[in-house]
PDB file of C-alpha atoms in Angstrom:
ATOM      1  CA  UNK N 130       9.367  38.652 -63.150  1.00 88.00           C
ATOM      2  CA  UNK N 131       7.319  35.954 -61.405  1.00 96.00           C
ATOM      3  CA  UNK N 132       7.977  31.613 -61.910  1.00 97.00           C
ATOM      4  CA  UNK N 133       4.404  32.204 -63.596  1.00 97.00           C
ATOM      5  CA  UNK N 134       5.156  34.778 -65.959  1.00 97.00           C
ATOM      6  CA  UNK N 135       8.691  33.226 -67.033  1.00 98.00           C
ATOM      7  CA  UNK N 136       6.574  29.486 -67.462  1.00 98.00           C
ATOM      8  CA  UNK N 137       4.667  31.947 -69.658  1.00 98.00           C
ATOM      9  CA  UNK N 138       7.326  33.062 -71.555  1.00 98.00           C
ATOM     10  CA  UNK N 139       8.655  29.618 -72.091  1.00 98.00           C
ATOM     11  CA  UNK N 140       5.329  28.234 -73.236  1.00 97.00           C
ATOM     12  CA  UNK N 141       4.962  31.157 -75.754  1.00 97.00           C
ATOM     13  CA  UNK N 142       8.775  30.397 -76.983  1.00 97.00           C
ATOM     14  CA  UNK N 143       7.836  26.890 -77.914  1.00 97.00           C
ATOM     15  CA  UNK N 144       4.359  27.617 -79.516  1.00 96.00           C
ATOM     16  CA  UNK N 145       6.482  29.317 -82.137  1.00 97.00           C
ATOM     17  CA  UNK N 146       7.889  25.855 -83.165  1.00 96.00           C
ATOM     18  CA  UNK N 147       4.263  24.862 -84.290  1.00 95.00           C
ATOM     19  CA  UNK N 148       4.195  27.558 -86.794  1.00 94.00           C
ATOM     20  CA  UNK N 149       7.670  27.916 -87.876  1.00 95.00           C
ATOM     21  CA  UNK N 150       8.416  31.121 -86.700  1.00 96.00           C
ATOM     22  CA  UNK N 151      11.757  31.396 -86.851  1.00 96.00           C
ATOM     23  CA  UNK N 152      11.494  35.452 -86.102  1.00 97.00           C
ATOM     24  CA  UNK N 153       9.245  34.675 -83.183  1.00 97.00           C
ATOM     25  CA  UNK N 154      11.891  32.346 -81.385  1.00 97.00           C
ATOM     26  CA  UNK N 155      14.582  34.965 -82.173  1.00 97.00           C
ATOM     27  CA  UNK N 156      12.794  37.721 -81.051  1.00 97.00           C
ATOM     28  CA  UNK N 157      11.951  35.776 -78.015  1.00 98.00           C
ATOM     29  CA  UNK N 158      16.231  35.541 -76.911  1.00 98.00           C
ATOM     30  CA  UNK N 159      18.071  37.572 -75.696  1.00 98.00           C
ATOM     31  CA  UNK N 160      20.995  39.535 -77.638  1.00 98.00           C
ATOM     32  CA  UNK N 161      23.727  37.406 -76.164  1.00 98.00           C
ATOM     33  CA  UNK N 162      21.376  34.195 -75.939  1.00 98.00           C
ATOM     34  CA  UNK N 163      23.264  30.422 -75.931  1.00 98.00           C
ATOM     35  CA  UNK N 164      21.789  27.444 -76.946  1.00 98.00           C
ATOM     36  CA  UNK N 165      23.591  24.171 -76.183  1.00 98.00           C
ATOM     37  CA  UNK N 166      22.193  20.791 -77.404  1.00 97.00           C
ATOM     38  CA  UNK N 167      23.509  17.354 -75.541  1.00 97.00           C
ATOM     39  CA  UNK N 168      26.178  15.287 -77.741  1.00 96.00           C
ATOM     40  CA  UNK N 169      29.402  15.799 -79.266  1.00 95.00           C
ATOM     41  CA  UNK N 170      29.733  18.515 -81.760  1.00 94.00           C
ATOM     42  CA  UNK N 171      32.240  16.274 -84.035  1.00 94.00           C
ATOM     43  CA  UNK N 172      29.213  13.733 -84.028  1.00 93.00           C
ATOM     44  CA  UNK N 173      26.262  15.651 -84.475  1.00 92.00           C
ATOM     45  CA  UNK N 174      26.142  19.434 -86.106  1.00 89.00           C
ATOM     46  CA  UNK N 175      23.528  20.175 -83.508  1.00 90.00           C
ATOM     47  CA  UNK N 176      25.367  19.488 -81.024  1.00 96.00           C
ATOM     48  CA  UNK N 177      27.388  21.763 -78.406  1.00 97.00           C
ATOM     49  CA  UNK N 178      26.598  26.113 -77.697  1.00 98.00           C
ATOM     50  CA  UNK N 179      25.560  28.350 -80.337  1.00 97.00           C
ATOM     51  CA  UNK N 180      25.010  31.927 -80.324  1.00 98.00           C
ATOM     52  CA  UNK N 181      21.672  33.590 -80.910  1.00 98.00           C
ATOM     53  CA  UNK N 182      22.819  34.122 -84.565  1.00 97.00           C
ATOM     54  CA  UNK N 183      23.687  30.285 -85.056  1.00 96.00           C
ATOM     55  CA  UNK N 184      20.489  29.550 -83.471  1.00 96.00           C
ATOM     56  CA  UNK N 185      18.664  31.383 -85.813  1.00 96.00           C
ATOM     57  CA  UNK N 186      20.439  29.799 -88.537  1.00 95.00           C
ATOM     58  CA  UNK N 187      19.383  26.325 -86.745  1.00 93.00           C
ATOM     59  CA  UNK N 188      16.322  26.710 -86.389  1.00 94.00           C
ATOM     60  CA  UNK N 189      15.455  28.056 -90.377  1.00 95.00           C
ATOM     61  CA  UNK N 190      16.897  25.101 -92.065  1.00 93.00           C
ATOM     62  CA  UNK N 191      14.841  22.838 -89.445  1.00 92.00           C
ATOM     63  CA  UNK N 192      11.579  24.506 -89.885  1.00 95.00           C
ATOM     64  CA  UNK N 193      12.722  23.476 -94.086  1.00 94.00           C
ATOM     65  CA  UNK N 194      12.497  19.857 -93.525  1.00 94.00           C
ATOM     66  CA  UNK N 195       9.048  20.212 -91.875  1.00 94.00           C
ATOM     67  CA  UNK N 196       5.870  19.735 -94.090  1.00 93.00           C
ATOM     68  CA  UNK N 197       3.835  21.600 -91.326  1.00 92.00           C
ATOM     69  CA  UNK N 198       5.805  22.699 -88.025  1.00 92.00           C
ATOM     70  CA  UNK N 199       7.439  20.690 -84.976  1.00 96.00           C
ATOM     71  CA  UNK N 200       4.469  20.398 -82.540  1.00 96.00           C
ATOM     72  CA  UNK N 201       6.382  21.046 -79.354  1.00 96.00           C
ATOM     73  CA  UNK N 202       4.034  20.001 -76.525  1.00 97.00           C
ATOM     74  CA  UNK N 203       5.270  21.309 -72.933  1.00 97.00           C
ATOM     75  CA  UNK N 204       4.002  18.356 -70.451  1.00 97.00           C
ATOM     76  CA  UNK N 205       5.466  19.600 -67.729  1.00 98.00           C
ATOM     77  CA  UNK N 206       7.209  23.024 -66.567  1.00 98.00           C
ATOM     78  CA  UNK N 207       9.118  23.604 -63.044  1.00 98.00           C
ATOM     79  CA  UNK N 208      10.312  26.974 -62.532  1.00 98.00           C
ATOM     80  CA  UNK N 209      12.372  28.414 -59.833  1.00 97.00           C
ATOM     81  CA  UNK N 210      13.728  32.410 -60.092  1.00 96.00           C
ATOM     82  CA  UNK N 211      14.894  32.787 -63.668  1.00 97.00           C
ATOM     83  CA  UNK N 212      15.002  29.034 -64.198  1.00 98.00           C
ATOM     84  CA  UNK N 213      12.466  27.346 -66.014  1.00 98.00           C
ATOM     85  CA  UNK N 214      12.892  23.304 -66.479  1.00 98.00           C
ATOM     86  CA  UNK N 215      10.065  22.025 -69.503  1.00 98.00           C
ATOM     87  CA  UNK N 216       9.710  18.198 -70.151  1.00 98.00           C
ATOM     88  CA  UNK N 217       8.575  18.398 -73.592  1.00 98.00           C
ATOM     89  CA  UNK N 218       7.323  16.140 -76.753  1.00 98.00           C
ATOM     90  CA  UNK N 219       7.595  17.042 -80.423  1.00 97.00           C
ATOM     91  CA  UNK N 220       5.998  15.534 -83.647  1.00 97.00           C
ATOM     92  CA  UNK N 221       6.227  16.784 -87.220  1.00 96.00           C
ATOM     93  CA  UNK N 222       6.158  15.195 -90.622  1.00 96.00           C
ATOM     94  CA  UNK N 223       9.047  15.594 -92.833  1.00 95.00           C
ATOM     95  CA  UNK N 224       8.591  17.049 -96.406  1.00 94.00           C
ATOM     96  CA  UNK N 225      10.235  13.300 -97.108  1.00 93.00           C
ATOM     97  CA  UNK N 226       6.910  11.855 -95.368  1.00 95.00           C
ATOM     98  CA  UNK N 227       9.227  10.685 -92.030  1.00 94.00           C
ATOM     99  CA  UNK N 228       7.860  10.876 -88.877  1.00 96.00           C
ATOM    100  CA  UNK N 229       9.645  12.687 -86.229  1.00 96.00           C
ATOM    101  CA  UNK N 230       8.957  12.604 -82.607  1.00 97.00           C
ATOM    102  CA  UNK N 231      11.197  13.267 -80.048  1.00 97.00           C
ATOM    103  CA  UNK N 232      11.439  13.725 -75.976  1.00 98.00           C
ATOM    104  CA  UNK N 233      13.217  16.747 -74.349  1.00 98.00           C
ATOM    105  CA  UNK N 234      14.231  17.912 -71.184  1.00 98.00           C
ATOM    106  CA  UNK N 235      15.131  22.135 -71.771  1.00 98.00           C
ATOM    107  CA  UNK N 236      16.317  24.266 -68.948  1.00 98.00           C
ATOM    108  CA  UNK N 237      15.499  27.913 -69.683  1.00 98.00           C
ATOM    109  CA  UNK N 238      16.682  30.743 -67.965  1.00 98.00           C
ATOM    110  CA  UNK N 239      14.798  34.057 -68.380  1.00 98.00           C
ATOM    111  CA  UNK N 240      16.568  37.683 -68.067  1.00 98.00           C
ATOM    112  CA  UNK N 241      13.891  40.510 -69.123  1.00 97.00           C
ATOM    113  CA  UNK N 242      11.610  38.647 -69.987  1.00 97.00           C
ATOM    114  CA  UNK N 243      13.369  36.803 -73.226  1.00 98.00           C
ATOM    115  CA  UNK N 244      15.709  33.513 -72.912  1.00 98.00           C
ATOM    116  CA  UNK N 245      18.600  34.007 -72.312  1.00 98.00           C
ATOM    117  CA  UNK N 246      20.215  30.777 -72.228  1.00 98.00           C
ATOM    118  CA  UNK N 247      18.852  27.254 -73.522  1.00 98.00           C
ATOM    119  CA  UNK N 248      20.256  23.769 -72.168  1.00 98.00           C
ATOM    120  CA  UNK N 249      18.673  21.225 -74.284  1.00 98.00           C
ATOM    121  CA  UNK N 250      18.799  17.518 -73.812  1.00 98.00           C
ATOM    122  CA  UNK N 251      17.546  15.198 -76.593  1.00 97.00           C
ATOM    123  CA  UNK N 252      17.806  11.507 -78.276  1.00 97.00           C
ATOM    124  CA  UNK N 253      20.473  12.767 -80.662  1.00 95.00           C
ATOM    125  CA  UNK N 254      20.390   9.349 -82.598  1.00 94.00           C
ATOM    126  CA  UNK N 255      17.078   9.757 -83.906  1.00 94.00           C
ATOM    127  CA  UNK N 256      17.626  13.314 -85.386  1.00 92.00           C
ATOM    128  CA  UNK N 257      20.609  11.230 -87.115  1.00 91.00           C
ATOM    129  CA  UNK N 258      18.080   8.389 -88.455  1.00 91.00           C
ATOM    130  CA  UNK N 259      15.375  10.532 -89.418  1.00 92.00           C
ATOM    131  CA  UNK N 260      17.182  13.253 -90.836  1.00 86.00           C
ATOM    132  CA  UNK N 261      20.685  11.779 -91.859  1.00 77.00           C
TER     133      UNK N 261
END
């Protein structure tokens, strides 16, 4: 696959964070798909790699604390081969009327057109503060 059609795939992955689709962003990895989050596991349960399965776990009891989505907006995407680097912003309103917004940096990498693998780096401290 092209750098175009992988920063497609990538944009499409994130869209499904809008909408809480937590089928669409599984569906979207592949079967042996890792996600590792910044941080120290023993600090923050986000932290460290999960498997696909633990992802999907992840993401369903995040899309519960949203009162309408995470809106994940890509700024900026660099691709090279299967490697896909996405600056991104997110905003959502917690069912306890917090507002969350948060900056990423995500490195994809794309095998058959799904991810494969997911490094993502994030300010840890306010997940902590807004969501305990």
């Amino acid at each position: 696959m092209s750098v175009e059609d992988n920063k497609r795939i990538v944009r499409e992955f994130c869209n499904h964070f809008k909408t809480s689709n937590a089928d669409g962003l599984i569906d979207g990895m592949t079967e042996d798909a890792t996600w590792w989050v910044n941080g120290k596991p023993h600090l923050f349960p986000s932290a460290g790699t999960k498997t696909k399965t633990e992802a999907a776990s992840m993401f369903r009891n995040m899309f519960t604390a949203y009162s309408n989505g995470l809106d994940m907006k890509v700024i900026n995407l660099i691709g090279e081969g299967d490697s896909i680097a996405a600056e991104a912003r997110s905003q959502a309103t917690t069912k306890s009327g917090k507002i969350y917004e948060n900056e990423y940096f995500i490195l994809f990498k794309i095998r058959d057109g799904k991810i494969a693998s997911v490094r993502e780096y994030t300010d840890l401290m306010h997940v902590q503060e807004t969501f305990g």
